[in-house]
Amino acid sequence: NTTFKSNLFSIPSQAANEKKMASERGVNFERTYSEQFFVGNESETETRNVAVEWLTQHRFRLVGIYALLVAVVFGSLKGAGLSYSLASTLTNLANAILTFLGLHWAKGSPDYTAQGEYDALTVWEQVDGGRPWTTTKQLFIILPTIFLIISLNLVHFDHVYMAFNLPVFLLLVLLPKVPFMHQVRIFGINSTVGIDDQVDISSSPKYLKKKTK
């Protein structure tokens, strides 16, 4: 019994010594996700969001895949016999709609340990903890802008195609990404009930009954 207790209490001290020695050698240990639940450690690091952290960790690889997919869609439409103008316009439209749905419409996190913390936030609002103009966010603004410029050159800045491409880009690609639109739900569209809306309970029977007591 005595031996077991002494070994049990020596484990934390051994771990601390090993960590201290590793720190002196310049080796840093990553904090595990479970460590965030210990009392006193909550403020030391930003809470992980596994739903979007891959966007930051693999941003350049993701941008490469993104550009490749856009090129494949454009090539497929052109190969189907469409003109450069129509193929580039349809590619921009598909890109705008799909990225809008994936980044600015989808909300919450599939991570059950988040306990609903991100239910009111879109994927874009969760990226990099909601901070504006990070490297990841800049890349996702610059790349569609480059696609738009290429598309406008392919249509030779035709007024008809520009009148279609520019509003689609501004409304579905650029506007949802600017900082002043963070957590803004225009006309309550895509709002989360009980979080984004203001619920007035002052006239509810339960509230009035409680107030009269």
PDB file of C-alpha atoms in Angstrom:
ATOM      1  CA  ASN A   1       0.000   0.000   0.000  1.00  0.00           C
ATOM      2  CA  THR A   2       2.709   2.463   1.000  1.00  0.00           C
ATOM      3  CA  THR A   3       4.746   1.595  -2.100  1.00  0.00           C
ATOM      4  CA  PHE A   4       1.727   2.009  -4.365  1.00  0.00           C
ATOM      5  CA  LYS A   5       0.902   5.444  -2.870  1.00  0.00           C
ATOM      6  CA  SER A   6       4.485   6.666  -3.199  1.00  0.00           C
ATOM      7  CA  ASN A   7       4.624   5.524  -6.849  1.00  0.00           C
ATOM      8  CA  LEU A   8       1.271   7.142  -7.554  1.00  0.00           C
ATOM      9  CA  PHE A   9       2.333  10.532  -6.190  1.00  0.00           C
ATOM     10  CA  SER A  10       5.720  10.355  -7.897  1.00  0.00           C
ATOM     11  CA  ILE A  11       4.199  10.103 -11.402  1.00  0.00           C
ATOM     12  CA  PRO A  12       3.126  13.791 -11.678  1.00  0.00           C
ATOM     13  CA  SER A  13       6.487  15.001 -10.375  1.00  0.00           C
ATOM     14  CA  GLN A  14       8.357  12.786 -12.857  1.00  0.00           C
ATOM     15  CA  ALA A  15       6.202  14.132 -15.701  1.00  0.00           C
ATOM     16  CA  ALA A  16       6.848  17.704 -14.575  1.00  0.00           C
ATOM     17  CA  ASN A  17      10.601  17.101 -14.421  1.00  0.00           C
ATOM     18  CA  GLU A  18      10.619  15.526 -17.888  1.00  0.00           C
ATOM     19  CA  LYS A  19       8.642  18.453 -19.290  1.00  0.00           C
ATOM     20  CA  LYS A  20      11.000  20.944 -17.636  1.00  0.00           C
ATOM     21  CA  MET A  21      14.063  19.166 -19.036  1.00  0.00           C
ATOM     22  CA  ALA A  22      12.485  19.046 -22.500  1.00  0.00           C
ATOM     23  CA  SER A  23      11.677  22.744 -22.285  1.00  0.00           C
ATOM     24  CA  GLU A  24      15.300  23.534 -21.428  1.00  0.00           C
ATOM     25  CA  ARG A  25      16.375  21.590 -24.519  1.00  0.00           C
ATOM     26  CA  GLY A  26      13.992  23.669 -26.644  1.00  0.00           C
ATOM     27  CA  VAL A  27      11.370  20.936 -27.104  1.00  0.00           C
ATOM     28  CA  ASN A  28       7.780  22.111 -26.736  1.00  0.00           C
ATOM     29  CA  PHE A  29       4.972  19.734 -25.914  1.00  0.00           C
ATOM     30  CA  GLU A  30       1.603  20.448 -27.517  1.00  0.00           C
ATOM     31  CA  ARG A  31      -1.267  20.719 -25.074  1.00  0.00           C
ATOM     32  CA  THR A  32      -3.757  17.940 -25.509  1.00  0.00           C
ATOM     33  CA  TYR A  33      -7.460  18.647 -26.008  1.00  0.00           C
ATOM     34  CA  SER A  34      -8.319  16.899 -22.736  1.00  0.00           C
ATOM     35  CA  GLU A  35      -6.046  19.248 -20.766  1.00  0.00           C
ATOM     36  CA  GLN A  36      -8.414  22.128 -21.475  1.00  0.00           C
ATOM     37  CA  PHE A  37     -10.914  20.626 -19.034  1.00  0.00           C
ATOM     38  CA  PHE A  38      -8.588  20.951 -16.033  1.00  0.00           C
ATOM     39  CA  VAL A  39      -9.433  23.808 -13.711  1.00  0.00           C
ATOM     40  CA  GLY A  40      -7.092  26.760 -14.064  1.00  0.00           C
ATOM     41  CA  ASN A  41      -5.957  25.999 -17.626  1.00  0.00           C
ATOM     42  CA  GLU A  42      -8.894  27.482 -19.537  1.00  0.00           C
ATOM     43  CA  SER A  43      -7.306  30.844 -20.256  1.00  0.00           C
ATOM     44  CA  GLU A  44      -3.884  29.549 -21.277  1.00  0.00           C
ATOM     45  CA  THR A  45      -4.788  28.609 -24.858  1.00  0.00           C
ATOM     46  CA  GLU A  46      -7.541  29.313 -27.311  1.00  0.00           C
ATOM     47  CA  THR A  47     -10.123  26.555 -27.414  1.00  0.00           C
ATOM     48  CA  ARG A  48      -9.604  24.260 -30.377  1.00  0.00           C
ATOM     49  CA  ASN A  49     -12.247  24.128 -33.067  1.00  0.00           C
ATOM     50  CA  VAL A  50     -11.612  20.905 -34.953  1.00  0.00           C
ATOM     51  CA  ALA A  51     -14.347  21.761 -37.474  1.00  0.00           C
ATOM     52  CA  VAL A  52     -12.294  24.536 -39.107  1.00  0.00           C
ATOM     53  CA  GLU A  53      -8.700  24.239 -37.877  1.00  0.00           C
ATOM     54  CA  TRP A  54      -7.817  22.158 -40.965  1.00  0.00           C
ATOM     55  CA  LEU A  55      -8.531  25.231 -43.099  1.00  0.00           C
ATOM     56  CA  THR A  56      -5.669  27.023 -41.376  1.00  0.00           C
ATOM     57  CA  GLN A  57      -3.284  24.099 -40.988  1.00  0.00           C
ATOM     58  CA  HIS A  58      -3.487  23.093 -44.671  1.00  0.00           C
ATOM     59  CA  ARG A  59      -4.370  26.451 -46.214  1.00  0.00           C
ATOM     60  CA  PHE A  60      -1.906  26.399 -49.129  1.00  0.00           C
ATOM     61  CA  ARG A  61      -2.675  22.806 -50.042  1.00  0.00           C
ATOM     62  CA  LEU A  62      -6.377  23.631 -49.865  1.00  0.00           C
ATOM     63  CA  VAL A  63      -5.938  26.682 -52.101  1.00  0.00           C
ATOM     64  CA  GLY A  64      -4.134  24.519 -54.667  1.00  0.00           C
ATOM     65  CA  ILE A  65      -6.951  21.947 -54.654  1.00  0.00           C
ATOM     66  CA  TYR A  66      -9.506  24.767 -54.855  1.00  0.00           C
ATOM     67  CA  ALA A  67      -7.827  26.292 -57.926  1.00  0.00           C
ATOM     68  CA  LEU A  68      -7.518  22.861 -59.540  1.00  0.00           C
ATOM     69  CA  LEU A  69     -11.235  22.130 -59.066  1.00  0.00           C
ATOM     70  CA  VAL A  70     -12.188  25.471 -60.602  1.00  0.00           C
ATOM     71  CA  ALA A  71      -9.919  24.742 -63.581  1.00  0.00           C
ATOM     72  CA  VAL A  72     -11.481  21.265 -63.975  1.00  0.00           C
ATOM     73  CA  VAL A  73     -15.019  22.722 -63.949  1.00  0.00           C
ATOM     74  CA  PHE A  74     -14.046  25.364 -66.499  1.00  0.00           C
ATOM     75  CA  GLY A  75     -12.286  22.791 -68.694  1.00  0.00           C
ATOM     76  CA  SER A  76     -15.281  20.450 -68.528  1.00  0.00           C
ATOM     77  CA  LEU A  77     -17.700  23.202 -69.585  1.00  0.00           C
ATOM     78  CA  LYS A  78     -15.392  24.325 -72.383  1.00  0.00           C
ATOM     79  CA  GLY A  79     -14.946  20.718 -73.476  1.00  0.00           C
ATOM     80  CA  ALA A  80     -18.729  20.343 -73.629  1.00  0.00           C
ATOM     81  CA  GLY A  81     -18.751  22.869 -76.452  1.00  0.00           C
ATOM     82  CA  LEU A  82     -19.517  26.094 -74.589  1.00  0.00           C
ATOM     83  CA  SER A  83     -17.772  29.336 -75.487  1.00  0.00           C
ATOM     84  CA  TYR A  84     -15.028  30.783 -73.264  1.00  0.00           C
ATOM     85  CA  SER A  85     -17.395  33.530 -72.154  1.00  0.00           C
ATOM     86  CA  LEU A  86     -20.220  31.224 -71.121  1.00  0.00           C
ATOM     87  CA  ALA A  87     -17.923  28.583 -69.596  1.00  0.00           C
ATOM     88  CA  SER A  88     -16.095  31.149 -67.436  1.00  0.00           C
ATOM     89  CA  THR A  89     -19.371  32.789 -66.349  1.00  0.00           C
ATOM     90  CA  LEU A  90     -20.935  29.475 -65.324  1.00  0.00           C
ATOM     91  CA  THR A  91     -17.720  28.508 -63.513  1.00  0.00           C
ATOM     92  CA  ASN A  92     -17.832  31.753 -61.532  1.00  0.00           C
ATOM     93  CA  LEU A  93     -21.491  31.192 -60.708  1.00  0.00           C
ATOM     94  CA  ALA A  94     -20.862  27.613 -59.502  1.00  0.00           C
ATOM     95  CA  ASN A  95     -17.866  28.768 -57.463  1.00  0.00           C
ATOM     96  CA  ALA A  96     -19.847  31.612 -55.851  1.00  0.00           C
ATOM     97  CA  ILE A  97     -22.839  29.433 -54.930  1.00  0.00           C
ATOM     98  CA  LEU A  98     -20.846  26.472 -53.595  1.00  0.00           C
ATOM     99  CA  THR A  99     -18.423  28.573 -51.524  1.00  0.00           C
ATOM    100  CA  PHE A 100     -21.311  30.659 -50.180  1.00  0.00           C
ATOM    101  CA  LEU A 101     -23.162  27.541 -49.017  1.00  0.00           C
ATOM    102  CA  GLY A 102     -20.029  25.912 -47.599  1.00  0.00           C
ATOM    103  CA  LEU A 103     -18.527  28.951 -45.846  1.00  0.00           C
ATOM    104  CA  HIS A 104     -21.375  31.384 -45.172  1.00  0.00           C
ATOM    105  CA  TRP A 105     -24.493  29.241 -44.847  1.00  0.00           C
ATOM    106  CA  ALA A 106     -23.333  26.090 -43.042  1.00  0.00           C
ATOM    107  CA  LYS A 107     -23.265  26.670 -39.266  1.00  0.00           C
ATOM    108  CA  GLY A 108     -22.134  24.886 -36.132  1.00  0.00           C
ATOM    109  CA  SER A 109     -19.558  22.185 -35.608  1.00  0.00           C
ATOM    110  CA  PRO A 110     -19.745  18.383 -35.907  1.00  0.00           C
ATOM    111  CA  ASP A 111     -17.459  18.178 -32.877  1.00  0.00           C
ATOM    112  CA  TYR A 112     -19.726  17.008 -30.028  1.00  0.00           C
ATOM    113  CA  THR A 113     -17.205  18.194 -27.416  1.00  0.00           C
ATOM    114  CA  ALA A 114     -17.908  21.799 -28.478  1.00  0.00           C
ATOM    115  CA  GLN A 115     -21.269  21.473 -26.671  1.00  0.00           C
ATOM    116  CA  GLY A 116     -23.080  23.835 -29.062  1.00  0.00           C
ATOM    117  CA  GLU A 117     -20.562  26.662 -28.646  1.00  0.00           C
ATOM    118  CA  TYR A 118     -20.445  27.275 -32.416  1.00  0.00           C
ATOM    119  CA  ASP A 119     -24.099  26.652 -33.267  1.00  0.00           C
ATOM    120  CA  ALA A 120     -24.751  30.319 -34.098  1.00  0.00           C
ATOM    121  CA  LEU A 121     -21.589  30.775 -36.184  1.00  0.00           C
ATOM    122  CA  THR A 122     -21.051  30.034 -39.857  1.00  0.00           C
ATOM    123  CA  VAL A 123     -17.913  28.200 -40.948  1.00  0.00           C
ATOM    124  CA  TRP A 124     -16.353  31.496 -42.089  1.00  0.00           C
ATOM    125  CA  GLU A 125     -17.090  33.132 -38.712  1.00  0.00           C
ATOM    126  CA  GLN A 126     -15.340  30.249 -36.965  1.00  0.00           C
ATOM    127  CA  VAL A 127     -12.149  30.360 -39.062  1.00  0.00           C
ATOM    128  CA  ASP A 128      -9.175  31.657 -37.044  1.00  0.00           C
ATOM    129  CA  GLY A 129     -11.451  32.357 -34.075  1.00  0.00           C
ATOM    130  CA  GLY A 130     -13.386  35.002 -36.026  1.00  0.00           C
ATOM    131  CA  ARG A 131     -10.348  37.268 -36.471  1.00  0.00           C
ATOM    132  CA  PRO A 132     -10.534  39.346 -39.693  1.00  0.00           C
ATOM    133  CA  TRP A 133      -7.957  39.528 -42.471  1.00  0.00           C
ATOM    134  CA  THR A 134      -5.943  36.488 -41.422  1.00  0.00           C
ATOM    135  CA  THR A 135      -3.780  34.746 -44.032  1.00  0.00           C
ATOM    136  CA  THR A 136      -6.380  32.037 -44.581  1.00  0.00           C
ATOM    137  CA  LYS A 137      -9.193  34.546 -45.059  1.00  0.00           C
ATOM    138  CA  GLN A 138      -7.128  36.719 -47.383  1.00  0.00           C
ATOM    139  CA  LEU A 139      -6.380  33.711 -49.588  1.00  0.00           C
ATOM    140  CA  PHE A 140     -10.096  32.884 -49.854  1.00  0.00           C
ATOM    141  CA  ILE A 141     -10.747  36.472 -50.954  1.00  0.00           C
ATOM    142  CA  ILE A 142      -7.804  36.845 -53.338  1.00  0.00           C
ATOM    143  CA  LEU A 143      -8.363  33.584 -55.214  1.00  0.00           C
ATOM    144  CA  PRO A 144     -12.009  34.239 -56.288  1.00  0.00           C
ATOM    145  CA  THR A 145     -10.959  37.780 -57.231  1.00  0.00           C
ATOM    146  CA  ILE A 146      -8.311  36.350 -59.548  1.00  0.00           C
ATOM    147  CA  PHE A 147     -10.928  34.011 -61.047  1.00  0.00           C
ATOM    148  CA  LEU A 148     -13.212  36.986 -61.639  1.00  0.00           C
ATOM    149  CA  ILE A 149     -10.464  38.999 -63.365  1.00  0.00           C
ATOM    150  CA  ILE A 150      -9.612  36.027 -65.607  1.00  0.00           C
ATOM    151  CA  SER A 151     -13.288  35.584 -66.416  1.00  0.00           C
ATOM    152  CA  LEU A 152     -13.761  39.263 -67.296  1.00  0.00           C
ATOM    153  CA  ASN A 153     -10.742  39.085 -69.594  1.00  0.00           C
ATOM    154  CA  LEU A 154     -12.141  35.992 -71.301  1.00  0.00           C
ATOM    155  CA  VAL A 155     -15.447  37.791 -71.988  1.00  0.00           C
ATOM    156  CA  HIS A 156     -13.463  40.865 -73.149  1.00  0.00           C
ATOM    157  CA  PHE A 157     -15.255  42.940 -70.504  1.00  0.00           C
ATOM    158  CA  ASP A 158     -18.545  42.524 -72.316  1.00  0.00           C
ATOM    159  CA  HIS A 159     -21.222  44.618 -70.561  1.00  0.00           C
ATOM    160  CA  VAL A 160     -23.768  41.792 -70.478  1.00  0.00           C
ATOM    161  CA  TYR A 161     -21.408  39.288 -68.853  1.00  0.00           C
ATOM    162  CA  MET A 162     -20.025  41.941 -66.495  1.00  0.00           C
ATOM    163  CA  ALA A 163     -23.559  42.849 -65.391  1.00  0.00           C
ATOM    164  CA  PHE A 164     -23.978  39.209 -64.329  1.00  0.00           C
ATOM    165  CA  ASN A 165     -20.508  38.367 -62.970  1.00  0.00           C
ATOM    166  CA  LEU A 166     -19.894  41.445 -60.827  1.00  0.00           C
ATOM    167  CA  PRO A 167     -23.123  41.332 -58.733  1.00  0.00           C
ATOM    168  CA  VAL A 168     -22.701  37.571 -58.164  1.00  0.00           C
ATOM    169  CA  PHE A 169     -19.126  38.146 -56.978  1.00  0.00           C
ATOM    170  CA  LEU A 170     -20.018  41.085 -54.737  1.00  0.00           C
ATOM    171  CA  LEU A 171     -23.114  39.541 -53.126  1.00  0.00           C
ATOM    172  CA  LEU A 172     -22.082  35.886 -52.741  1.00  0.00           C
ATOM    173  CA  VAL A 173     -18.281  36.016 -52.535  1.00  0.00           C
ATOM    174  CA  LEU A 174     -16.975  39.347 -51.243  1.00  0.00           C
ATOM    175  CA  LEU A 175     -19.716  40.875 -49.073  1.00  0.00           C
ATOM    176  CA  PRO A 176     -20.165  37.877 -46.699  1.00  0.00           C
ATOM    177  CA  LYS A 177     -16.409  37.900 -46.019  1.00  0.00           C
ATOM    178  CA  VAL A 178     -15.905  41.511 -44.927  1.00  0.00           C
ATOM    179  CA  PRO A 179     -15.577  42.075 -41.151  1.00  0.00           C
ATOM    180  CA  PHE A 180     -18.661  44.307 -40.733  1.00  0.00           C
ATOM    181  CA  MET A 181     -20.828  41.381 -41.874  1.00  0.00           C
ATOM    182  CA  HIS A 182     -19.581  39.174 -39.027  1.00  0.00           C
ATOM    183  CA  GLN A 183     -22.637  37.499 -37.432  1.00  0.00           C
ATOM    184  CA  VAL A 184     -24.974  39.799 -39.368  1.00  0.00           C
ATOM    185  CA  ARG A 185     -28.162  38.056 -40.524  1.00  0.00           C
ATOM    186  CA  ILE A 186     -29.930  40.219 -43.130  1.00  0.00           C
ATOM    187  CA  PHE A 187     -33.713  40.050 -42.628  1.00  0.00           C
ATOM    188  CA  GLY A 188     -33.064  37.198 -40.179  1.00  0.00           C
ATOM    189  CA  ILE A 189     -32.043  34.845 -42.999  1.00  0.00           C
ATOM    190  CA  ASN A 190     -30.054  31.853 -41.687  1.00  0.00           C
ATOM    191  CA  SER A 191     -30.444  33.055 -38.094  1.00  0.00           C
ATOM    192  CA  THR A 192     -30.334  30.637 -35.177  1.00  0.00           C
ATOM    193  CA  VAL A 193     -33.539  30.590 -33.131  1.00  0.00           C
ATOM    194  CA  GLY A 194     -32.930  31.637 -29.539  1.00  0.00           C
ATOM    195  CA  ILE A 195     -29.458  33.019 -30.279  1.00  0.00           C
ATOM    196  CA  ASP A 196     -29.643  35.499 -33.172  1.00  0.00           C
ATOM    197  CA  ASP A 197     -33.179  36.653 -32.396  1.00  0.00           C
ATOM    198  CA  GLN A 198     -34.264  38.699 -29.389  1.00  0.00           C
ATOM    199  CA  VAL A 199     -36.900  36.752 -27.474  1.00  0.00           C
ATOM    200  CA  ASP A 200     -39.205  38.866 -25.307  1.00  0.00           C
ATOM    201  CA  ILE A 201     -40.373  36.793 -22.343  1.00  0.00           C
ATOM    202  CA  SER A 202     -41.890  39.648 -20.341  1.00  0.00           C
ATOM    203  CA  SER A 203     -45.406  38.845 -21.575  1.00  0.00           C
ATOM    204  CA  SER A 204     -45.146  35.084 -21.170  1.00  0.00           C
ATOM    205  CA  PRO A 205     -47.487  33.457 -18.568  1.00  0.00           C
ATOM    206  CA  LYS A 206     -44.578  31.859 -16.693  1.00  0.00           C
ATOM    207  CA  TYR A 207     -42.726  35.179 -16.382  1.00  0.00           C
ATOM    208  CA  LEU A 208     -45.848  37.056 -15.188  1.00  0.00           C
ATOM    209  CA  LYS A 209     -46.666  34.330 -12.671  1.00  0.00           C
ATOM    210  CA  LYS A 210     -43.107  34.455 -11.313  1.00  0.00           C
ATOM    211  CA  LYS A 211     -43.195  38.256 -11.113  1.00  0.00           C
ATOM    212  CA  THR A 212     -46.430  38.347  -9.085  1.00  0.00           C
ATOM    213  CA  LYS A 213     -45.050  36.004  -6.415  1.00  0.00           C
TER     214      LYS A 213
END
